[in-house]
Coordinates of C-alpha atoms and ligand atoms in Angstrom, one line a residue:
M835 CA -72.6 -122.5 239.0
K836 CA -73.7 -121.7 235.4
K837 CA -72.0 -118.7 234.1
T838 CA -74.2 -116.1 232.4
D839 CA -73.1 -114.8 229.1
V840 CA -71.1 -111.6 229.2
H841 CA -71.2 -109.5 226.1
T842 CA -68.3 -107.1 225.5
P843 CA -69.7 -104.2 223.5
S844 CA -67.9 -104.1 220.1
A845 CA -66.3 -100.8 219.1
H846 CA -69.1 -98.6 217.9
V847 CA -68.6 -96.6 214.7
G848 CA -70.9 -93.7 215.2
R849 CA -70.9 -90.2 214.0
Y850 CA -68.8 -89.1 216.9
A851 CA -66.3 -91.9 216.8
G852 CA -62.8 -90.5 217.7
K853 CA -64.3 -87.4 219.3
T854 CA -63.9 -86.3 222.9
F855 CA -66.5 -84.2 224.5
V856 CA -66.8 -82.5 227.9
L857 CA -70.4 -82.6 229.3
G858 CA -70.7 -79.9 231.9
V859 CA -73.6 -80.3 234.4
T860 CA -74.7 -77.5 236.6
G861 CA -77.2 -77.1 239.4
S862 CA -80.7 -77.5 238.0
I863 CA -83.3 -80.1 238.4
A864 CA -82.8 -80.7 234.6
A865 CA -79.5 -82.3 235.6
Y866 CA -81.1 -85.7 235.4
K867 CA -81.8 -85.1 231.7
A868 CA -78.0 -84.8 231.2
V869 CA -77.7 -88.5 231.9
S870 CA -79.6 -89.3 228.8
L871 CA -77.6 -86.8 226.8
C872 CA -74.4 -88.5 228.0
R873 CA -75.7 -91.9 226.9
R874 CA -76.7 -90.6 223.5
L875 CA -73.2 -89.0 222.8
K876 CA -71.5 -92.2 224.0
A877 CA -73.8 -94.3 221.8
E878 CA -72.6 -92.3 218.8
G879 CA -69.0 -93.3 219.6
A880 CA -67.8 -90.3 221.6
Q881 CA -65.6 -90.3 224.7
V882 CA -67.5 -88.3 227.2
H883 CA -65.9 -86.6 230.3
V884 CA -68.5 -85.3 232.7
V885 CA -67.7 -82.3 234.8
M886 CA -70.2 -81.5 237.5
T887 CA -70.5 -78.4 239.7
R888 CA -71.1 -78.9 243.4
A889 CA -74.7 -77.8 243.0
A890 CA -75.2 -80.4 240.2
E891 CA -74.1 -83.1 242.6
R892 CA -77.1 -82.2 244.8
F893 CA -79.4 -83.4 242.0
V894 CA -77.6 -86.4 240.4
G895 CA -74.8 -88.5 241.9
P896 CA -71.5 -88.6 240.0
L897 CA -71.7 -92.4 240.0
T898 CA -74.6 -92.3 237.5
F899 CA -72.5 -90.4 235.0
E900 CA -69.4 -92.5 235.7
V901 CA -71.4 -95.7 234.8
I902 CA -73.0 -94.1 231.7
S903 CA -69.8 -92.4 230.4
G904 CA -67.3 -95.1 231.4
N905 CA -65.0 -92.3 232.7
S906 CA -64.5 -90.9 236.1
V907 CA -66.4 -87.7 236.8
A908 CA -64.5 -84.5 237.6
T909 CA -66.0 -82.3 240.2
G910 CA -63.3 -80.3 241.9
L911 CA -60.6 -77.9 240.9
F912 CA -58.2 -78.8 243.7
V913 CA -58.0 -82.5 243.6
S914 CA -54.6 -83.8 244.8
G915 CA -52.8 -85.5 241.9
N916 CA -55.2 -84.1 239.3
E917 CA -54.5 -80.4 239.7
M918 CA -54.2 -79.9 235.9
A919 CA -57.6 -81.4 235.1
H920 CA -59.0 -78.1 233.8
L921 CA -56.1 -77.8 231.4
N922 CA -56.0 -81.4 230.4
L923 CA -59.7 -81.5 229.7
A924 CA -59.6 -78.2 227.8
E925 CA -56.8 -79.7 225.7
I926 CA -58.5 -82.9 224.7
A927 CA -62.1 -81.7 224.3
D928 CA -63.3 -81.4 220.7
A929 CA -66.4 -79.6 222.1
I930 CA -68.0 -78.7 225.4
L931 CA -71.7 -79.1 226.0
V932 CA -73.0 -77.5 229.2
A933 CA -76.5 -78.9 229.9
P934 CA -78.2 -77.8 232.0
A935 CA -76.5 -74.4 232.3
S936 CA -78.0 -72.6 235.3
A937 CA -78.4 -68.8 235.6
H938 CA -75.4 -68.7 237.8
C939 CA -73.3 -70.6 235.3
L940 CA -74.3 -68.2 232.5
G941 CA -73.4 -65.3 234.7
K942 CA -69.9 -66.7 235.5
M943 CA -69.2 -67.5 231.9
A944 CA -70.4 -64.1 230.6
H945 CA -68.0 -62.4 233.0
G946 CA -65.0 -64.7 232.8
L947 CA -65.3 -65.9 236.4
A948 CA -63.4 -69.1 237.2
D949 CA -64.1 -70.5 240.7
D950 CA -64.7 -74.1 239.9
L951 CA -63.5 -76.8 237.5
L952 CA -66.2 -76.3 234.8
S953 CA -65.9 -72.5 234.6
T954 CA -62.1 -72.7 234.6
L955 CA -61.9 -75.2 231.8
V956 CA -64.4 -73.3 229.7
L957 CA -62.0 -70.3 230.0
A958 CA -59.0 -72.5 229.1
A959 CA -60.7 -74.3 226.2
E960 CA -60.6 -73.1 222.5
C961 CA -63.1 -75.7 221.2
P962 CA -66.8 -75.0 220.3
L963 CA -69.0 -74.5 223.4
L964 CA -72.8 -74.9 223.6
L965 CA -74.7 -73.7 226.6
V966 CA -78.2 -75.1 227.2
P967 CA -79.9 -73.0 229.8
A968 CA -82.5 -74.3 232.3
M969 CA -84.0 -72.3 235.0
D970 CA -87.3 -70.9 236.2
G971 CA -89.2 -68.6 233.9
G972 CA -88.8 -65.5 236.0
M973 CA -85.0 -66.0 236.2
W974 CA -84.7 -66.5 232.4
D975 CA -86.6 -63.2 231.8
H976 CA -84.5 -61.3 234.4
P977 CA -82.6 -58.4 232.8
A978 CA -79.3 -59.7 234.3
V979 CA -79.7 -63.1 232.7
R980 CA -80.9 -61.6 229.3
E981 CA -77.8 -59.4 229.4
N982 CA -75.5 -62.4 230.2
V983 CA -77.0 -64.3 227.3
R984 CA -76.5 -61.3 225.0
I985 CA -72.8 -61.0 226.1
L986 CA -72.1 -64.7 225.5
R987 CA -73.8 -64.7 222.1
A988 CA -72.0 -61.5 221.0
R989 CA -68.8 -63.4 221.9
G990 CA -69.7 -66.2 219.5
V991 CA -70.8 -68.7 222.2
C992 CA -73.8 -70.8 221.1
V993 CA -76.5 -70.3 223.8
M994 CA -79.7 -72.2 223.1
E995 CA -83.1 -70.6 223.7
S996 CA -84.8 -72.3 226.6
D997 CA -88.1 -74.1 226.0
T998 CA -91.6 -73.1 227.1
G999 CA -93.6 -75.5 229.1
P1000 CA -94.3 -76.7 232.7
L1001 CA -91.4 -75.7 235.0
A1002 CA -90.3 -77.4 238.2
S1003 CA -91.9 -74.6 240.2
G1004 CA -95.3 -75.6 238.8
R1005 CA -95.5 -72.5 236.7
I1006 CA -95.8 -72.7 232.9
G1007 CA -93.3 -70.5 231.1
K1008 CA -89.9 -70.2 229.4
G1009 CA -86.9 -71.7 231.1
R1010 CA -87.2 -75.5 230.4
L1011 CA -84.3 -77.4 229.0
P1012 CA -85.1 -78.0 225.3
D1013 CA -85.9 -81.6 224.3
E1014 CA -83.0 -84.0 223.7
E1015 CA -83.2 -84.1 219.9
T1016 CA -83.1 -80.3 219.7
I1017 CA -80.1 -80.2 222.0
L1018 CA -78.3 -82.9 220.0
A1019 CA -79.1 -81.1 216.7
A1020 CA -77.8 -77.8 218.1
F1021 CA -74.6 -79.5 219.4
S1022 CA -74.0 -81.1 216.0
S1023 CA -74.4 -77.6 214.4
A1024 CA -72.1 -76.0 217.1
L1025 CA -69.4 -78.6 216.2
S1026 CA -69.4 -77.4 212.6
P1027 CA -67.5 -74.1 212.6
Q1028 CA -68.2 -73.6 208.8
K1029 CA -71.4 -71.7 208.3
D1030 CA -70.8 -71.4 204.5
F1031 CA -74.4 -72.2 203.6
Q1032 CA -75.9 -69.6 205.9
G1033 CA -79.0 -68.1 204.1
R1034 CA -78.9 -70.8 201.4
R1035 CA -82.1 -72.7 200.7
I1036 CA -81.3 -76.3 200.1
L1037 CA -83.8 -78.9 198.8
V1038 CA -82.7 -82.5 199.5
T1039 CA -84.5 -85.6 198.4
A1040 CA -83.9 -89.0 200.0
G1041 CA -85.1 -92.5 200.3
P1042 CA -87.1 -94.7 197.9
T1043 CA -90.5 -94.1 196.4
Q1044 CA -93.2 -96.7 196.5
E1045 CA -95.4 -97.2 193.5
S1046 CA -98.7 -99.0 194.2
L1047 CA -99.9 -102.0 192.3
D1048 CA -103.0 -102.5 194.4
P1049 CA -104.0 -101.4 198.0
I1050 CA -101.7 -104.0 199.4
R1051 CA -98.6 -104.2 197.1
Y1052 CA -96.1 -101.8 195.8
I1053 CA -92.9 -101.6 193.8
S1054 CA -89.9 -100.0 195.5
N1055 CA -86.1 -100.3 195.9
R1056 CA -83.5 -100.9 198.6
S1057 CA -82.8 -97.2 199.4
T1058 CA -82.8 -96.5 203.2
G1059 CA -82.4 -92.7 203.0
K1060 CA -79.2 -92.6 205.1
M1061 CA -77.2 -90.7 202.5
G1062 CA -79.9 -88.0 202.0
W1063 CA -80.4 -87.7 205.8
A1064 CA -76.7 -87.1 206.2
I1065 CA -76.7 -84.4 203.6
A1066 CA -79.7 -82.7 205.2
E1067 CA -78.0 -82.8 208.6
V1068 CA -74.7 -81.5 207.4
A1069 CA -76.3 -78.8 205.2
R1070 CA -78.3 -77.7 208.3
D1071 CA -75.1 -77.7 210.5
R1072 CA -73.3 -75.5 207.9
G1073 CA -76.0 -72.9 208.2
G1074 CA -78.4 -73.9 205.4
D1075 CA -82.1 -73.6 205.4
V1076 CA -83.0 -77.2 204.5
V1077 CA -86.1 -78.9 203.2
L1078 CA -86.0 -82.7 203.2
I1079 CA -88.4 -84.4 200.8
A1080 CA -88.3 -88.0 201.6
G1081 CA -89.9 -91.3 200.6
P1082 CA -90.8 -93.9 203.2
T1083 CA -87.7 -94.8 205.2
G1084 CA -88.6 -95.3 208.8
L1085 CA -85.9 -92.7 209.8
A1086 CA -86.9 -90.0 212.3
P1087 CA -87.3 -86.5 210.8
V1088 CA -84.1 -84.4 211.0
T1089 CA -84.4 -81.7 213.7
N1090 CA -84.5 -78.1 212.4
V1091 CA -85.0 -79.3 208.9
T1092 CA -88.4 -78.9 207.1
W1093 CA -89.8 -82.4 206.6
V1094 CA -91.9 -83.2 203.6
P1095 CA -92.9 -86.9 203.6
V1096 CA -94.0 -88.4 200.3
V1097 CA -94.7 -91.9 199.0
T1098 CA -94.8 -92.0 195.2
S1099 CA -92.6 -90.6 192.5
E1100 CA -95.5 -88.4 191.5
E1101 CA -95.8 -86.9 195.0
M1102 CA -92.1 -86.4 195.1
H1103 CA -92.2 -84.7 191.7
K1104 CA -94.9 -82.4 192.9
A1105 CA -93.2 -81.6 196.3
V1106 CA -89.9 -80.8 194.6
T1107 CA -91.5 -78.7 191.8
T1108 CA -93.5 -76.6 194.3
R1109 CA -90.4 -75.7 196.2
F1110 CA -87.8 -75.5 193.5
A1111 CA -88.3 -71.8 192.5
D1112 CA -87.5 -70.7 196.0
A1113 CA -84.4 -73.0 196.4
D1114 CA -80.8 -72.2 195.7
I1115 CA -79.6 -75.8 195.5
L1116 CA -81.3 -79.1 194.7
I1117 CA -79.6 -82.3 195.8
M1118 CA -81.5 -85.4 194.5
A1119 CA -80.3 -88.3 196.6
A1120 CA -83.6 -90.1 196.4
A1121 CA -83.8 -93.4 194.6
V1122 CA -86.9 -92.5 192.5
A1123 CA -88.7 -95.4 191.0
D1124 CA -88.1 -95.4 187.2
F1125 CA -91.4 -97.3 186.5
R1126 CA -94.8 -97.6 188.1
P1127 CA -97.7 -99.9 187.4
A1128 CA -99.7 -98.4 184.5
R1129 CA -102.9 -99.1 186.4
K1130 CA -103.4 -99.3 190.1
A1131 CA -106.0 -101.9 190.8
P1132 CA -108.8 -100.6 193.1
G1133 CA -108.9 -103.9 195.0
K1134 CA -106.4 -106.6 195.9
V1135 CA -105.2 -108.4 192.8
A1136 CA -106.0 -112.1 193.4
K1137 CA -103.4 -114.8 192.7
G1138 CA -105.5 -116.3 189.9
Q1139 CA -104.1 -119.0 187.8
G1140 CA -100.6 -119.2 186.2
R1141 CA -98.5 -116.2 185.3
F1142 CA -99.1 -112.5 186.1
V1143 CA -97.9 -109.9 183.7
L1144 CA -97.3 -106.4 185.1
D1145 CA -97.7 -103.4 182.8
L1146 CA -95.2 -100.7 183.8
E1147 CA -95.0 -97.1 182.6
P1148 CA -92.0 -94.8 183.1
T1149 CA -92.2 -92.1 185.8
P1150 CA -91.2 -88.5 185.0
D1151 CA -87.5 -87.8 185.5
I1152 CA -87.7 -85.2 188.3
L1153 CA -84.1 -84.1 188.1
G1154 CA -84.1 -83.8 184.3
D1155 CA -87.3 -81.8 184.4
L1156 CA -86.2 -79.3 187.0
A1157 CA -82.7 -78.9 185.7
E1158 CA -84.4 -77.9 182.4
R1159 CA -86.3 -75.0 183.9
R1160 CA -83.9 -73.7 186.5
S1161 CA -83.1 -70.1 187.1
G1162 CA -79.6 -70.1 188.7
Q1163 CA -80.1 -73.1 191.0
I1164 CA -77.2 -75.6 191.5
V1165 CA -78.6 -79.0 190.6
V1166 CA -76.9 -82.2 192.0
G1167 CA -77.8 -85.8 191.1
F1168 CA -76.8 -89.2 192.2
A1169 CA -75.9 -92.2 190.1
A1170 CA -76.0 -95.5 191.9
E1171 CA -74.6 -98.1 189.5
T1172 CA -73.4 -101.7 189.4
G1173 CA -70.7 -101.3 186.8
D1174 CA -69.3 -98.9 184.1
L1175 CA -69.6 -96.3 186.8
L1176 CA -67.9 -93.2 185.4
A1177 CA -69.2 -93.5 181.8
R1178 CA -72.8 -94.0 183.1
A1179 CA -72.5 -91.2 185.6
R1180 CA -71.0 -88.8 183.0
R1181 CA -73.9 -89.6 180.6
K1182 CA -76.4 -88.7 183.4
L1183 CA -74.5 -85.5 184.2
T1184 CA -74.7 -84.2 180.7
G1185 CA -78.0 -85.9 179.8
K1186 CA -79.8 -84.4 182.7
N1187 CA -78.0 -81.0 182.5
L1188 CA -76.6 -81.3 186.1
D1189 CA -73.8 -79.3 187.8
L1190 CA -72.5 -82.2 189.8
I1191 CA -73.2 -85.9 190.0
V1192 CA -72.3 -88.2 192.9
A1193 CA -71.5 -91.7 191.5
N1194 CA -71.2 -94.8 193.5
D1195 CA -71.0 -98.5 192.7
V1196 CA -73.4 -100.2 195.1
T1197 CA -71.7 -103.5 194.7
E1198 CA -68.5 -102.3 196.4
P1199 CA -68.0 -103.2 200.1
G1200 CA -69.3 -100.4 202.4
A1201 CA -71.0 -98.5 199.5
G1202 CA -74.3 -100.3 199.2
F1203 CA -77.7 -99.5 200.5
G1204 CA -78.2 -99.2 204.3
T1205 CA -74.5 -98.9 205.1
E1206 CA -73.1 -96.2 207.4
T1207 CA -70.3 -95.5 204.8
N1208 CA -70.1 -94.7 201.1
R1209 CA -67.4 -94.6 198.5
V1210 CA -68.2 -92.0 195.8
T1211 CA -66.8 -90.2 192.9
L1212 CA -67.8 -86.6 192.3
L1213 CA -68.0 -85.5 188.6
D1214 CA -68.8 -81.9 187.7
R1215 CA -69.8 -80.3 184.4
A1216 CA -66.4 -78.6 184.0
G1217 CA -64.8 -82.1 183.6
G1218 CA -63.7 -82.4 187.3
C1219 CA -63.6 -86.0 188.6
K1220 CA -62.7 -86.7 192.2
A1221 CA -62.7 -90.3 193.6
L1222 CA -63.1 -90.2 197.4
P1223 CA -62.1 -93.0 199.7
L1224 CA -64.5 -95.0 201.8
L1225 CA -65.9 -92.4 204.3
S1226 CA -68.8 -92.1 206.7
K1227 CA -72.0 -90.8 205.0
R1228 CA -71.6 -87.6 207.0
D1229 CA -68.1 -87.1 205.7
V1230 CA -69.3 -87.8 202.1
A1231 CA -72.1 -85.2 202.7
H1232 CA -69.4 -82.7 203.7
R1233 CA -67.4 -83.4 200.6
I1234 CA -70.5 -83.0 198.4
L1235 CA -71.3 -79.7 200.0
D1236 CA -67.6 -78.6 199.6
A1237 CA -68.0 -79.3 195.9
V1238 CA -71.3 -77.4 195.7
R1239 CA -69.6 -74.5 197.5
R1240 CA -66.8 -74.5 194.9
L1241 CA -69.3 -74.5 192.1
T1242 CA -71.1 -71.5 193.6
T1243 CA -67.9 -69.5 193.8
A1244 CA -66.4 -70.6 190.5
G1245 CA -68.1 -68.1 188.2
R1246 CA -71.5 -69.7 188.1
P1247 CA -74.4 -67.4 189.1
R1248 CA -74.4 -67.3 192.9
P1249 CA -77.3 -69.3 194.3
Ligands
CTP2753 N1 -84.1 -89.4 189.3 C1 -85.2 -88.5 189.2 N2 -86.3 -89.0 188.7 C2 -86.5 -90.3 188.3 C3 -85.4 -91.1 188.4 C4 -84.2 -90.7 188.9 O1 -85.0 -87.4 189.5 N3 -87.7 -90.7 187.8 C5 -82.8 -88.8 189.8 C6 -82.3 -89.6 191.0 O2 -82.7 -89.0 192.2 C7 -80.8 -89.4 190.8 C8 -80.6 -89.3 189.3 O3 -81.9 -89.0 188.8 O4 -80.3 -88.3 191.4 C9 -80.1 -90.6 188.6 O5 -80.9 -91.6 189.0 P1 -80.7 -93.1 188.4 O6 -81.8 -94.0 188.8 O7 -79.3 -93.5 188.7 O8 -80.7 -92.8 186.8 P2 -81.8 -92.9 185.8 O9 -82.0 -91.6 185.2 O10 -83.0 -93.6 186.4 O11 -81.2 -93.8 184.7 P3 -80.9 -95.4 184.6 O12 -82.2 -96.1 185.2 O13 -80.7 -95.7 183.2 O14 -79.7 -95.7 185.5

């Protein structure tokens, strides 16, 4: 018999690599949506342990979660040989996500009741907890549920707002489980205990720009936008009010971040300039084209005969322009180089009047365009120079924001 190919999945390096999460599933028809959440967390590299309540098992079989998570599903508090499951899971969890969280579950957690595995381990755990309610509209509006949500939030537990839309009862109202992207964004934020950018307005640019030559062709560069995306996500997770101005990348917009798509350097210049006065921090991670065709042909440029000479004109330097007319904003630039890294970055730092520059050599392994990692050196205007090791782009984003944070508390006008 011919053997079929068996593919062993290679170790995935995702944003949650090395993390362990408990996914609590309670009794609501939205329990089926938790299967997809489990798959998404696993796909990002996390170990996921699913804990189901008895009522949840009426909606989805534990086997489904076992197959998706690759771990056995815990359902009971009194399982012979696994009596300490609630403590073990509480110990190893980096975070707990309860989705869907029924009205009953919110009530128990608000009042510290512990009559099953999930409610007991939530009491035992010290890690971040995100509750994602799902119930019928009338239940969500009931004063008892409102009060339970208030108690939990006052205690620092993240309880998401439920969504409005068609409910299982056939009614239309509030009570739906929020969509998957919104839950994952809230979970990412809940995982970040630091909220040191709360109330800060942060403008981030990302991706390449495209400069048209004719209606068919353009000049661009290899930027994929991943670094800027990571900065926008991390700034949001740390409490910032983020606007992401991005050239064409093909990446999905970042949830809970204001999204301003642009194409050309001129459009990016305009979009950044319009929002700069209201911003506290500008981080220019975009790879803005330095030149554009001096004339855009109205119709397709035909091949013709022989050589074709392109006349290029410089684009405005967005960063230099805005740093010139800032009024207290922190301004951060990037320098993607192929050699002479520190000297070139330092020239840009002073030449463009920046507070901080993030320098990277794109020829180094793991630090080029489109990679999940980056190796950067942070240089600031006070002469500080910090070379970071190879890190995930999210970790690099955290380190950039740490440096910005230090700048805002080191005597510079507060943004
Ligand atoms: N930048 C900008 N506007 C441009 C070009 C670049 O705001 N027209 C910003 C980039 O977003 C980056 C920083 O300036 O944050 C440095 O960009 P880089 O292309 O490395 O430097 P250039 O100023 O273009 O200088 P050079 O081409 O000589 O390297």
